[in-house]
mmCIF file of C-alpha atoms and ligand atoms in Angstrom:
data_model
loop_
_atom_site.group_PDB
_atom_site.id
_atom_site.type_symbol
_atom_site.label_atom_id
_atom_site.label_comp_id
_atom_site.label_asym_id
_atom_site.label_seq_id
_atom_site.Cartn_x
_atom_site.Cartn_y
_atom_site.Cartn_z
ATOM 1 C CA MET K 244 22.144 79.158 -67.049
ATOM 2 C CA ALA K 245 24.811 78.776 -69.736
ATOM 3 C CA LYS K 246 27.378 80.180 -67.355
ATOM 4 C CA LEU K 247 26.279 77.698 -64.703
ATOM 5 C CA MET K 248 26.943 74.822 -67.116
ATOM 6 C CA VAL K 249 30.314 76.230 -68.058
ATOM 7 C CA LEU K 250 31.152 76.607 -64.393
ATOM 8 C CA THR K 251 30.241 73.028 -63.560
ATOM 9 C CA LEU K 252 32.280 71.652 -66.439
ATOM 10 C CA LEU K 253 35.220 73.896 -65.666
ATOM 11 C CA GLY K 254 35.053 72.918 -62.029
ATOM 12 C CA LEU K 255 35.249 69.258 -62.860
ATOM 13 C CA GLY K 256 38.091 69.838 -65.304
ATOM 14 C CA LEU K 257 40.170 72.175 -63.276
ATOM 15 C CA ALA K 258 39.792 70.253 -60.038
ATOM 16 C CA LEU K 259 42.000 67.656 -61.702
ATOM 17 C CA PHE K 260 44.871 70.050 -62.112
ATOM 18 C CA ARG K 261 47.232 70.396 -59.205
ATOM 19 C CA ASP K 262 48.669 73.599 -60.670
ATOM 20 C CA HIS K 263 45.435 75.241 -59.979
ATOM 21 C CA ARG K 264 46.012 75.135 -56.253
ATOM 22 C CA SER K 265 49.273 77.015 -56.566
ATOM 23 C CA SER K 266 47.719 79.741 -58.690
ATOM 24 C CA TYR K 267 44.910 80.011 -56.143
ATOM 25 C CA LEU K 268 47.459 80.502 -53.372
ATOM 26 C CA THR K 269 49.266 83.126 -55.448
ATOM 27 C CA ARG K 270 46.021 85.001 -56.057
ATOM 28 C CA MET K 271 45.364 84.811 -52.315
ATOM 29 C CA ASN K 272 48.913 86.090 -51.746
ATOM 30 C CA ALA K 273 49.224 83.244 -49.248
ATOM 31 C CA PHE K 274 52.997 83.493 -48.860
ATOM 32 C CA ARG K 275 53.185 87.146 -48.026
ATOM 33 C CA GLU K 276 54.696 88.136 -44.671
ATOM 34 C CA ILE K 277 54.361 91.620 -43.217
ATOM 35 C CA LYS K 278 57.186 93.987 -42.428
ATOM 36 C CA PRO K 279 55.715 96.411 -39.893
ATOM 37 C CA VAL K 280 55.559 100.102 -40.773
ATOM 38 C CA GLU K 281 54.462 102.217 -37.848
ATOM 39 C CA LEU K 282 52.941 105.666 -37.585
ATOM 40 C CA PRO K 283 53.325 107.981 -34.613
ATOM 41 C CA ASN K 284 50.455 108.627 -32.239
ATOM 42 C CA CYS K 285 47.970 106.006 -33.314
ATOM 43 C CA LYS K 286 44.817 105.583 -31.263
ATOM 44 C CA LEU K 287 42.195 102.881 -31.504
ATOM 45 C CA VAL K 288 38.763 104.352 -32.083
ATOM 46 C CA LYS K 289 36.638 103.697 -28.996
ATOM 47 C CA GLY K 290 33.414 101.856 -29.706
ATOM 48 C CA ILE K 291 34.574 99.949 -32.794
ATOM 49 C CA GLU K 292 35.407 96.312 -32.147
ATOM 50 C CA SER K 293 33.634 94.388 -34.864
ATOM 51 C CA GLY K 294 34.498 96.001 -38.131
ATOM 52 C CA SER K 295 34.516 99.218 -40.051
ATOM 53 C CA GLU K 296 34.468 97.900 -43.607
ATOM 54 C CA ASP K 297 34.063 101.276 -45.195
ATOM 55 C CA LEU K 298 34.296 104.892 -44.213
ATOM 56 C CA GLU K 299 33.961 108.184 -45.941
ATOM 57 C CA VAL K 300 34.982 111.628 -44.750
ATOM 58 C CA LEU K 301 33.008 114.717 -45.788
ATOM 59 C CA HIS K 302 34.814 117.973 -46.612
ATOM 60 C CA ASN K 303 33.909 119.299 -43.153
ATOM 61 C CA GLY K 304 35.631 116.406 -41.349
ATOM 62 C CA LEU K 305 32.544 114.382 -40.462
ATOM 63 C CA ALA K 306 33.223 110.700 -41.147
ATOM 64 C CA PHE K 307 30.636 107.992 -41.796
ATOM 65 C CA ILE K 308 31.710 104.472 -40.869
ATOM 66 C CA SER K 309 29.848 101.257 -41.737
ATOM 67 C CA THR K 310 30.190 98.520 -39.128
ATOM 68 C CA GLY K 311 28.944 95.002 -38.453
ATOM 69 C CA LEU K 312 29.274 93.459 -41.926
ATOM 70 C CA LYS K 313 28.302 89.804 -42.208
ATOM 71 C CA TYR K 314 29.798 88.324 -45.367
ATOM 72 C CA PRO K 315 29.864 84.598 -46.183
ATOM 73 C CA GLY K 316 33.249 83.069 -45.485
ATOM 74 C CA ILE K 317 34.439 85.989 -43.392
ATOM 75 C CA LYS K 318 34.798 85.986 -39.618
ATOM 76 C CA VAL K 319 32.046 87.765 -37.674
ATOM 77 C CA PHE K 320 32.609 88.628 -34.031
ATOM 78 C CA GLU K 321 29.044 89.722 -33.315
ATOM 79 C CA PRO K 322 26.790 87.631 -35.580
ATOM 80 C CA ASP K 323 23.549 88.571 -33.830
ATOM 81 C CA LYS K 324 23.935 92.320 -34.006
ATOM 82 C CA PRO K 325 22.583 94.202 -37.019
ATOM 83 C CA GLY K 326 24.980 96.575 -38.728
ATOM 84 C CA LYS K 327 25.162 100.269 -38.008
ATOM 85 C CA ILE K 328 26.355 103.529 -39.470
ATOM 86 C CA LEU K 329 28.574 105.502 -37.118
ATOM 87 C CA LEU K 330 29.490 109.168 -37.218
ATOM 88 C CA MET K 331 32.840 110.541 -36.099
ATOM 89 C CA ASP K 332 33.879 114.202 -36.076
ATOM 90 C CA LEU K 333 37.527 114.335 -37.095
ATOM 91 C CA ASN K 334 37.792 117.982 -36.034
ATOM 92 C CA GLU K 335 37.636 116.956 -32.386
ATOM 93 C CA GLU K 336 40.826 116.508 -30.393
ATOM 94 C CA ASP K 337 39.957 112.973 -29.329
ATOM 95 C CA PRO K 338 37.070 111.934 -31.572
ATOM 96 C CA THR K 339 34.586 109.277 -30.524
ATOM 97 C CA VAL K 340 31.864 107.572 -32.531
ATOM 98 C CA LEU K 341 28.122 108.048 -32.330
ATOM 99 C CA GLU K 342 25.567 105.689 -33.823
ATOM 100 C CA LEU K 343 23.339 107.425 -36.344
ATOM 101 C CA ARG K 344 19.687 106.628 -35.668
ATOM 102 C CA ILE K 345 17.874 105.475 -38.781
ATOM 103 C CA THR K 346 14.392 106.869 -39.361
ATOM 104 C CA GLY K 347 11.803 106.251 -42.075
ATOM 105 C CA SER K 348 8.892 103.886 -41.891
ATOM 106 C CA ASN K 349 9.816 101.296 -44.489
ATOM 107 C CA PHE K 350 13.244 100.319 -43.327
ATOM 108 C CA ASP K 351 13.962 96.957 -41.693
ATOM 109 C CA LEU K 352 16.760 97.614 -39.217
ATOM 110 C CA SER K 353 17.125 94.021 -38.084
ATOM 111 C CA SER K 354 18.441 92.857 -41.472
ATOM 112 C CA PHE K 355 20.668 95.888 -42.111
ATOM 113 C CA ASN K 356 24.082 94.556 -43.163
ATOM 114 C CA PRO K 357 26.129 97.533 -44.381
ATOM 115 C CA HIS K 358 29.156 97.094 -46.633
ATOM 116 C CA GLY K 359 30.528 99.798 -48.983
ATOM 117 C CA ILE K 360 29.292 103.354 -48.545
ATOM 118 C CA SER K 361 29.496 106.588 -50.479
ATOM 119 C CA THR K 362 28.159 110.112 -50.103
ATOM 120 C CA PHE K 363 26.823 112.686 -52.503
ATOM 121 C CA THR K 364 26.444 116.351 -51.575
ATOM 122 C CA ASP K 365 23.808 118.244 -53.559
ATOM 123 C CA GLU K 366 24.002 121.896 -54.689
ATOM 124 C CA ASP K 367 21.815 122.868 -51.718
ATOM 125 C CA ASN K 368 24.282 121.041 -49.402
ATOM 126 C CA THR K 369 21.963 118.117 -48.723
ATOM 127 C CA VAL K 370 24.153 115.114 -47.915
ATOM 128 C CA TYR K 371 22.966 111.756 -49.267
ATOM 129 C CA LEU K 372 24.506 108.588 -47.920
ATOM 130 C CA LEU K 373 24.344 105.530 -50.166
ATOM 131 C CA VAL K 374 24.958 102.258 -48.369
ATOM 132 C CA VAL K 375 25.427 98.807 -49.870
ATOM 133 C CA SER K 376 23.532 96.369 -47.661
ATOM 134 C CA HIS K 377 23.145 92.589 -47.723
ATOM 135 C CA PRO K 378 19.791 91.796 -46.067
ATOM 136 C CA ASP K 379 19.560 87.986 -46.021
ATOM 137 C CA LEU K 380 22.709 87.954 -48.191
ATOM 138 C CA LYS K 381 20.974 89.752 -51.051
ATOM 139 C CA SER K 382 22.332 93.070 -52.327
ATOM 140 C CA THR K 383 20.622 96.435 -52.077
ATOM 141 C CA VAL K 384 21.704 100.054 -52.100
ATOM 142 C CA GLU K 385 19.975 101.974 -49.325
ATOM 143 C CA LEU K 386 19.598 105.685 -49.913
ATOM 144 C CA PHE K 387 19.551 107.961 -46.865
ATOM 145 C CA LYS K 388 19.444 111.684 -46.270
ATOM 146 C CA PHE K 389 21.819 112.797 -43.535
ATOM 147 C CA GLN K 390 20.164 115.073 -40.980
ATOM 148 C CA GLU K 391 23.086 116.635 -39.196
ATOM 149 C CA GLU K 392 21.187 118.521 -36.465
ATOM 150 C CA GLU K 393 19.220 115.466 -35.376
ATOM 151 C CA LYS K 394 22.112 113.070 -36.042
ATOM 152 C CA THR K 395 19.792 110.790 -37.982
ATOM 153 C CA LEU K 396 19.665 109.109 -41.346
ATOM 154 C CA LEU K 397 16.297 109.395 -43.043
ATOM 155 C CA HIS K 398 15.716 106.351 -45.227
ATOM 156 C CA LEU K 399 14.486 107.447 -48.662
ATOM 157 C CA LYS K 400 14.530 104.321 -50.775
ATOM 158 C CA THR K 401 15.893 100.855 -51.456
ATOM 159 C CA ILE K 402 17.540 100.261 -54.824
ATOM 160 C CA LYS K 403 17.716 96.744 -56.268
ATOM 161 C CA HIS K 404 18.544 95.660 -59.784
ATOM 162 C CA LYS K 405 19.399 92.430 -61.572
ATOM 163 C CA LEU K 406 22.722 93.959 -62.645
ATOM 164 C CA LEU K 407 23.501 94.603 -58.964
ATOM 165 C CA PRO K 408 23.446 91.022 -57.643
ATOM 166 C CA LYS K 409 26.488 91.036 -55.370
ATOM 167 C CA ILE K 410 27.610 94.576 -54.679
ATOM 168 C CA ASN K 411 30.780 95.339 -52.773
ATOM 169 C CA ASP K 412 31.359 99.054 -53.117
ATOM 170 C CA ILE K 413 29.817 102.093 -54.731
ATOM 171 C CA VAL K 414 30.819 105.608 -55.631
ATOM 172 C CA ALA K 415 27.969 108.089 -55.878
ATOM 173 C CA VAL K 416 27.905 110.562 -58.775
ATOM 174 C CA GLY K 417 24.397 111.849 -57.989
ATOM 175 C CA PRO K 418 21.763 111.331 -55.289
ATOM 176 C CA GLU K 419 20.526 108.169 -57.024
ATOM 177 C CA HIS K 420 23.368 107.704 -59.494
ATOM 178 C CA PHE K 421 26.446 105.622 -58.863
ATOM 179 C CA TYR K 422 29.067 103.219 -60.123
ATOM 180 C CA ALA K 423 29.102 99.908 -58.258
ATOM 181 C CA THR K 424 31.279 96.811 -58.220
ATOM 182 C CA ASN K 425 29.815 93.312 -58.054
ATOM 183 C CA ASP K 426 32.530 91.247 -56.396
ATOM 184 C CA HIS K 427 31.152 88.023 -57.910
ATOM 185 C CA TYR K 428 28.875 86.991 -60.767
ATOM 186 C CA PHE K 429 27.002 84.469 -58.623
ATOM 187 C CA VAL K 430 25.016 85.227 -55.488
ATOM 188 C CA ASP K 431 24.808 81.716 -54.069
ATOM 189 C CA THR K 432 27.603 81.161 -51.532
ATOM 190 C CA TYR K 433 28.572 77.763 -52.902
ATOM 191 C CA LEU K 434 28.804 79.011 -56.479
ATOM 192 C CA THR K 435 30.705 82.149 -55.493
ATOM 193 C CA PHE K 436 33.230 79.954 -53.730
ATOM 194 C CA TRP K 437 33.855 78.018 -56.955
ATOM 195 C CA GLU K 438 33.860 81.198 -58.988
ATOM 196 C CA MET K 439 36.591 82.549 -56.764
ATOM 197 C CA TYR K 440 38.515 79.318 -56.347
ATOM 198 C CA LEU K 441 38.651 78.770 -60.091
ATOM 199 C CA GLY K 442 39.540 82.394 -60.774
ATOM 200 C CA LEU K 443 36.855 82.783 -63.433
ATOM 201 C CA ALA K 444 37.081 86.574 -63.332
ATOM 202 C CA TRP K 445 33.386 87.143 -63.984
ATOM 203 C CA SER K 446 33.078 90.069 -61.603
ATOM 204 C CA TYR K 447 32.034 93.440 -63.081
ATOM 205 C CA ALA K 448 31.272 97.113 -62.543
ATOM 206 C CA VAL K 449 27.969 98.829 -63.333
ATOM 207 C CA TYR K 450 26.683 102.354 -63.780
ATOM 208 C CA TYR K 451 23.293 102.854 -62.147
ATOM 209 C CA SER K 452 20.806 105.686 -62.584
ATOM 210 C CA PRO K 453 16.998 105.563 -62.235
ATOM 211 C CA ASN K 454 16.553 105.400 -66.027
ATOM 212 C CA GLU K 455 19.683 103.587 -67.146
ATOM 213 C CA VAL K 456 21.700 100.671 -65.792
ATOM 214 C CA GLN K 457 24.635 99.298 -67.718
ATOM 215 C CA VAL K 458 27.723 97.129 -67.262
ATOM 216 C CA MET K 459 30.708 99.424 -67.824
ATOM 217 C CA ALA K 460 33.693 97.161 -67.124
ATOM 218 C CA SER K 461 33.965 93.400 -66.671
ATOM 219 C CA GLY K 462 36.295 90.425 -66.417
ATOM 220 C CA PHE K 463 37.554 91.156 -62.907
ATOM 221 C CA ASP K 464 38.973 88.615 -60.509
ATOM 222 C CA PHE K 465 36.994 90.095 -57.561
ATOM 223 C CA ALA K 466 36.241 93.773 -58.248
ATOM 224 C CA ASN K 467 36.266 95.490 -54.881
ATOM 225 C CA GLY K 468 36.722 99.196 -54.045
ATOM 226 C CA ILE K 469 35.683 101.807 -56.596
ATOM 227 C CA ASN K 470 36.224 105.535 -56.530
ATOM 228 C CA ILE K 471 36.515 108.636 -58.681
ATOM 229 C CA SER K 472 39.109 111.399 -59.091
ATOM 230 C CA PRO K 473 38.301 114.807 -57.550
ATOM 231 C CA ASP K 474 37.707 116.300 -61.034
ATOM 232 C CA GLY K 475 35.347 113.423 -61.890
ATOM 233 C CA LYS K 476 37.319 112.450 -65.013
ATOM 234 C CA TYR K 477 38.792 109.121 -63.887
ATOM 235 C CA VAL K 478 37.361 106.067 -62.152
ATOM 236 C CA TYR K 479 39.532 103.683 -60.126
ATOM 237 C CA ILE K 480 38.679 100.026 -59.512
ATOM 238 C CA ALA K 481 40.531 97.653 -57.171
ATOM 239 C CA GLU K 482 40.749 94.079 -58.536
ATOM 240 C CA SER K 483 41.456 92.216 -55.327
ATOM 241 C CA MET K 484 42.565 88.750 -56.413
ATOM 242 C CA ALA K 485 44.633 90.051 -59.332
ATOM 243 C CA HIS K 486 46.331 92.561 -56.999
ATOM 244 C CA LYS K 487 45.666 95.453 -59.384
ATOM 245 C CA ILE K 488 44.313 98.964 -59.406
ATOM 246 C CA HIS K 489 42.750 99.931 -62.740
ATOM 247 C CA VAL K 490 42.400 103.479 -63.984
ATOM 248 C CA TYR K 491 39.561 104.321 -66.411
ATOM 249 C CA GLU K 492 38.736 107.430 -68.309
ATOM 250 C CA LYS K 493 35.102 108.373 -67.646
ATOM 251 C CA HIS K 494 33.105 109.847 -70.523
ATOM 252 C CA ALA K 495 30.119 112.200 -70.501
ATOM 253 C CA ASN K 496 27.875 109.220 -71.402
ATOM 254 C CA TRP K 497 29.212 107.376 -68.296
ATOM 255 C CA THR K 498 31.133 104.751 -70.272
ATOM 256 C CA LEU K 499 34.633 103.852 -69.068
ATOM 257 C CA THR K 500 37.736 103.320 -71.203
ATOM 258 C CA PRO K 501 40.698 101.487 -69.632
ATOM 259 C CA LEU K 502 43.741 103.740 -69.325
ATOM 260 C CA LYS K 503 46.270 101.836 -67.234
ATOM 261 C CA SER K 504 46.698 99.298 -64.402
ATOM 262 C CA LEU K 505 49.108 99.147 -61.488
ATOM 263 C CA ASP K 506 50.325 95.869 -59.926
ATOM 264 C CA PHE K 507 50.830 95.238 -56.225
ATOM 265 C CA ASP K 508 51.965 92.495 -53.871
ATOM 266 C CA THR K 509 48.849 92.722 -51.732
ATOM 267 C CA ILE K 510 45.069 92.243 -52.008
ATOM 268 C CA VAL K 511 43.712 95.703 -52.679
ATOM 269 C CA ASP K 512 40.340 96.473 -51.101
ATOM 270 C CA ASN K 513 38.718 99.899 -50.802
ATOM 271 C CA ILE K 514 40.061 102.997 -52.538
ATOM 272 C CA SER K 515 39.754 106.426 -51.008
ATOM 273 C CA VAL K 516 40.725 109.579 -52.898
ATOM 274 C CA ASP K 517 42.173 112.627 -51.175
ATOM 275 C CA PRO K 518 39.868 115.435 -52.372
ATOM 276 C CA VAL K 519 42.729 117.960 -52.272
ATOM 277 C CA THR K 520 45.723 116.118 -53.759
ATOM 278 C CA GLY K 521 43.908 113.379 -55.684
ATOM 279 C CA ASP K 522 46.168 110.755 -54.045
ATOM 280 C CA LEU K 523 44.713 107.276 -53.671
ATOM 281 C CA TRP K 524 44.685 105.679 -50.212
ATOM 282 C CA ILE K 525 44.106 101.966 -50.263
ATOM 283 C CA GLY K 526 43.270 99.538 -47.475
ATOM 284 C CA CYS K 527 44.852 96.167 -48.302
ATOM 285 C CA HIS K 528 44.944 92.546 -47.134
ATOM 286 C CA PRO K 529 48.583 91.455 -47.343
ATOM 287 C CA ASN K 530 47.554 87.793 -47.135
ATOM 288 C CA GLY K 531 44.073 86.715 -48.248
ATOM 289 C CA MET K 532 44.238 83.217 -46.750
ATOM 290 C CA LYS K 533 44.430 84.720 -43.282
ATOM 291 C CA VAL K 534 41.286 86.752 -43.948
ATOM 292 C CA PHE K 535 39.205 83.908 -45.372
ATOM 293 C CA PHE K 536 40.511 81.244 -42.945
ATOM 294 C CA TYR K 537 40.608 83.196 -39.724
ATOM 295 C CA ASP K 538 42.919 81.933 -36.978
ATOM 296 C CA PRO K 539 43.229 84.124 -33.861
ATOM 297 C CA GLU K 540 46.732 82.700 -33.258
ATOM 298 C CA ASN K 541 47.883 83.795 -36.701
ATOM 299 C CA PRO K 542 45.621 86.711 -37.583
ATOM 300 C CA PRO K 543 45.489 88.638 -40.849
ATOM 301 C CA GLY K 544 47.575 91.800 -40.921
ATOM 302 C CA SER K 545 46.847 95.241 -42.272
ATOM 303 C CA GLU K 546 48.486 97.436 -44.863
ATOM 304 C CA VAL K 547 47.756 100.927 -46.148
ATOM 305 C CA LEU K 548 49.185 102.165 -49.451
ATOM 306 C CA ARG K 549 49.333 105.678 -50.781
ATOM 307 C CA ILE K 550 49.594 106.263 -54.537
ATOM 308 C CA GLN K 551 50.699 109.686 -55.684
ATOM 309 C CA ASN K 552 50.611 110.947 -59.275
ATOM 310 C CA ILE K 553 48.707 107.923 -60.533
ATOM 311 C CA LEU K 554 48.081 109.472 -63.948
ATOM 312 C CA THR K 555 51.770 110.123 -64.670
ATOM 313 C CA GLU K 556 54.369 107.745 -66.085
ATOM 314 C CA GLU K 557 55.838 107.194 -62.638
ATOM 315 C CA PRO K 558 53.248 106.920 -59.888
ATOM 316 C CA LYS K 559 54.793 106.834 -56.421
ATOM 317 C CA VAL K 560 53.591 104.023 -54.147
ATOM 318 C CA THR K 561 54.326 104.164 -50.409
ATOM 319 C CA VAL K 562 53.459 101.653 -47.696
ATOM 320 C CA VAL K 563 52.267 104.132 -45.098
ATOM 321 C CA TYR K 564 51.217 101.649 -42.442
ATOM 322 C CA ALA K 565 51.635 97.907 -41.966
ATOM 323 C CA ASP K 566 50.873 95.671 -39.007
ATOM 324 C CA ASN K 567 50.976 91.884 -38.520
ATOM 325 C CA GLY K 568 47.544 91.767 -36.885
ATOM 326 C CA THR K 569 48.628 92.528 -33.326
ATOM 327 C CA VAL K 570 47.059 95.997 -33.486
ATOM 328 C CA LEU K 571 44.841 95.912 -36.540
ATOM 329 C CA GLN K 572 43.420 92.928 -38.440
ATOM 330 C CA ALA K 573 42.217 92.919 -42.053
ATOM 331 C CA SER K 574 42.308 96.577 -43.047
ATOM 332 C CA THR K 575 39.868 97.493 -45.800
ATOM 333 C CA THR K 576 39.944 101.205 -46.027
ATOM 334 C CA ALA K 577 41.938 104.314 -45.154
ATOM 335 C CA SER K 578 41.073 107.995 -45.434
ATOM 336 C CA VAL K 579 43.019 111.169 -44.750
ATOM 337 C CA TYR K 580 41.806 114.374 -43.187
ATOM 338 C CA LYS K 581 44.083 117.268 -42.217
ATOM 339 C CA GLY K 582 47.262 115.247 -41.712
ATOM 340 C CA LYS K 583 45.567 112.341 -39.995
ATOM 341 C CA LEU K 584 44.754 108.882 -41.254
ATOM 342 C CA LEU K 585 41.683 106.859 -40.300
ATOM 343 C CA ILE K 586 41.967 103.127 -41.033
ATOM 344 C CA GLY K 587 39.011 100.710 -41.105
ATOM 345 C CA THR K 588 38.941 96.895 -41.032
ATOM 346 C CA VAL K 589 36.591 94.083 -42.140
ATOM 347 C CA PHE K 590 35.720 92.686 -38.704
ATOM 348 C CA HIS K 591 38.160 94.259 -36.263
ATOM 349 C CA ARG K 592 38.942 97.723 -34.905
ATOM 350 C CA ALA K 593 39.540 101.142 -36.429
ATOM 351 C CA LEU K 594 42.748 103.121 -35.956
ATOM 352 C CA TYR K 595 43.320 106.873 -36.103
ATOM 353 C CA CYS K 596 46.917 108.046 -36.621
ATOM 354 C CA GLU K 597 48.957 111.156 -37.262
ATOM 355 C CA LEU K 598 50.825 111.132 -40.556
HETATM 356 C C1 LIG G 893 35.876 103.570 -49.974
HETATM 357 O O1 LIG G 893 35.368 103.756 -51.254
HETATM 358 C C2 LIG G 893 34.462 104.808 -51.439
HETATM 359 C C3 LIG G 893 34.019 104.771 -52.826
HETATM 360 O O2 LIG G 893 32.930 103.953 -52.902
HETATM 361 C C4 LIG G 893 35.107 106.107 -51.069
HETATM 362 O O3 LIG G 893 34.254 107.164 -51.318
HETATM 363 C C5 LIG G 893 35.478 106.024 -49.644
HETATM 364 O O4 LIG G 893 36.139 107.193 -49.282
HETATM 365 C C6 LIG G 893 36.375 104.854 -49.418
HETATM 366 N N1 LIG G 893 36.588 104.688 -48.038
HETATM 367 C C7 LIG G 893 37.766 104.888 -47.569
HETATM 368 C C8 LIG G 893 37.857 105.916 -46.544
HETATM 369 O O5 LIG G 893 38.735 104.308 -47.986
HETATM 370 C C1 LIG G 894 30.398 107.289 -75.190
HETATM 371 O O1 LIG G 894 31.334 108.308 -75.368
HETATM 372 C C2 LIG G 894 32.598 107.883 -75.885
HETATM 373 C C3 LIG G 894 33.538 109.067 -75.872
HETATM 374 O O2 LIG G 894 32.953 110.214 -76.374
HETATM 375 C C4 LIG G 894 32.398 107.282 -77.247
HETATM 376 O O3 LIG G 894 33.636 106.844 -77.765
HETATM 377 C C5 LIG G 894 31.437 106.123 -77.149
HETATM 378 O O4 LIG G 894 31.162 105.600 -78.434
HETATM 379 C C6 LIG G 894 30.122 106.532 -76.482
HETATM 380 N N1 LIG G 894 29.371 105.317 -76.228
HETATM 381 C C7 LIG G 894 28.067 105.252 -76.363
HETATM 382 C C8 LIG G 894 27.465 103.912 -76.067
HETATM 383 O O5 LIG G 894 27.380 106.189 -76.704
HETATM 384 C C1 LIG G 895 53.714 90.719 -34.547
HETATM 385 O O1 LIG G 895 54.710 91.648 -34.205
HETATM 386 C C2 LIG G 895 54.824 91.862 -32.809
HETATM 387 C C3 LIG G 895 55.803 92.996 -32.588
HETATM 388 O O2 LIG G 895 56.363 93.486 -33.756
HETATM 389 C C4 LIG G 895 55.265 90.568 -32.156
HETATM 390 O O3 LIG G 895 55.377 90.753 -30.753
HETATM 391 C C5 LIG G 895 54.214 89.499 -32.439
HETATM 392 O O4 LIG G 895 54.631 88.253 -31.919
HETATM 393 C C6 LIG G 895 53.960 89.366 -33.931
HETATM 394 N N1 LIG G 895 52.801 88.522 -34.100
HETATM 395 C C7 LIG G 895 52.665 87.638 -35.076
HETATM 396 C C8 LIG G 895 51.354 86.904 -35.105
HETATM 397 O O5 LIG G 895 53.528 87.414 -35.906
HETATM 398 CA CA1 LIG G 896 32.997 102.967 -50.451
HETATM 399 CA CA1 LIG G 897 35.404 96.437 -50.059
#
């Protein structure tokens, strides 16, 4: 309640300042134009037209893709269709997607609204898929067991918590254990708009386990993608509106200590980590205004960054792919598997390219 008061007062105060508008546009990266960077042999993934907000590739080349996100303020091409989880086998020559059937008696498919996803593989090779969902614009984490033979997802449980009010992405560190980002402090669409417009930076990251839930990092201007290094020692968080990637040292008690931050000229979204090299692959929105105020005549572009040697003094950042929206609009995520790159988008297609 105190924060609500502060917000109202701040809103009234700051609305008077013209400067605020310009800082808002800077945070949105509203002036950024795209210089195309192409990759050879790109193919659109058949069967994905309305988004692939997040994807995750298992060690064996099976990729899970979440599609059909409905998020306030963001364009939706198929508002009446519930979201789905798709499976794609990247070992195939010309991979196609297959919808994973969801089983389990207590799961309401009609309100499934999948956002960030993450997997956890147990010692006995059981694959758990954790999916952030927004049924009726609330936030839950849905826990599934992947049944590869049957190509189904068995729903095991729904996780909700007051410290998980507005989840964007998660990274699983156990079957029911994860770090999650809340992209805003408020849940209400009107209040989140003001929170974002004013740049309050009240977004935060949480560690969740069945017996302990704790805020581990806070003060973000839209915390978005979160991921972990292959050795499990470092956690990465994308701060979208500040255009930063933060690196944290992760301790045995799950607390995080800030180590360093990298600045970019783009709105960083989901972070994927190459399990072999440890490189970060980041889906980015070059210009946030074009994502939030969608105009088909002037669509948002896409950009994929690769960061090598992030822990050293001189990380190497490469723009691997960039498009003005003709091919791919609003990229959120990018993952590599055996020399190929799979790129997902908020509400548009998915692209599969050779590197
Ligand atoms: C997005 O982030 C998750 C961490 O929650 C990561 O595991 C996943 O690989 C990322 N998706 C891609 C492919 O960028
Ligand atoms: C967690 O571990 C770190 C590093 O060992 C330590 O500095 C910190 O005090 C611990 N925090 C808690 C809450 O136990
Ligand atoms: C994007 O680039 C393509 C080719 O590079 C060009 O034909 C097209 O007009 C551009 N579109 C926009 C919206 O700038
Ligand atoms: Ca994710
Ligand atoms: Ca995201």
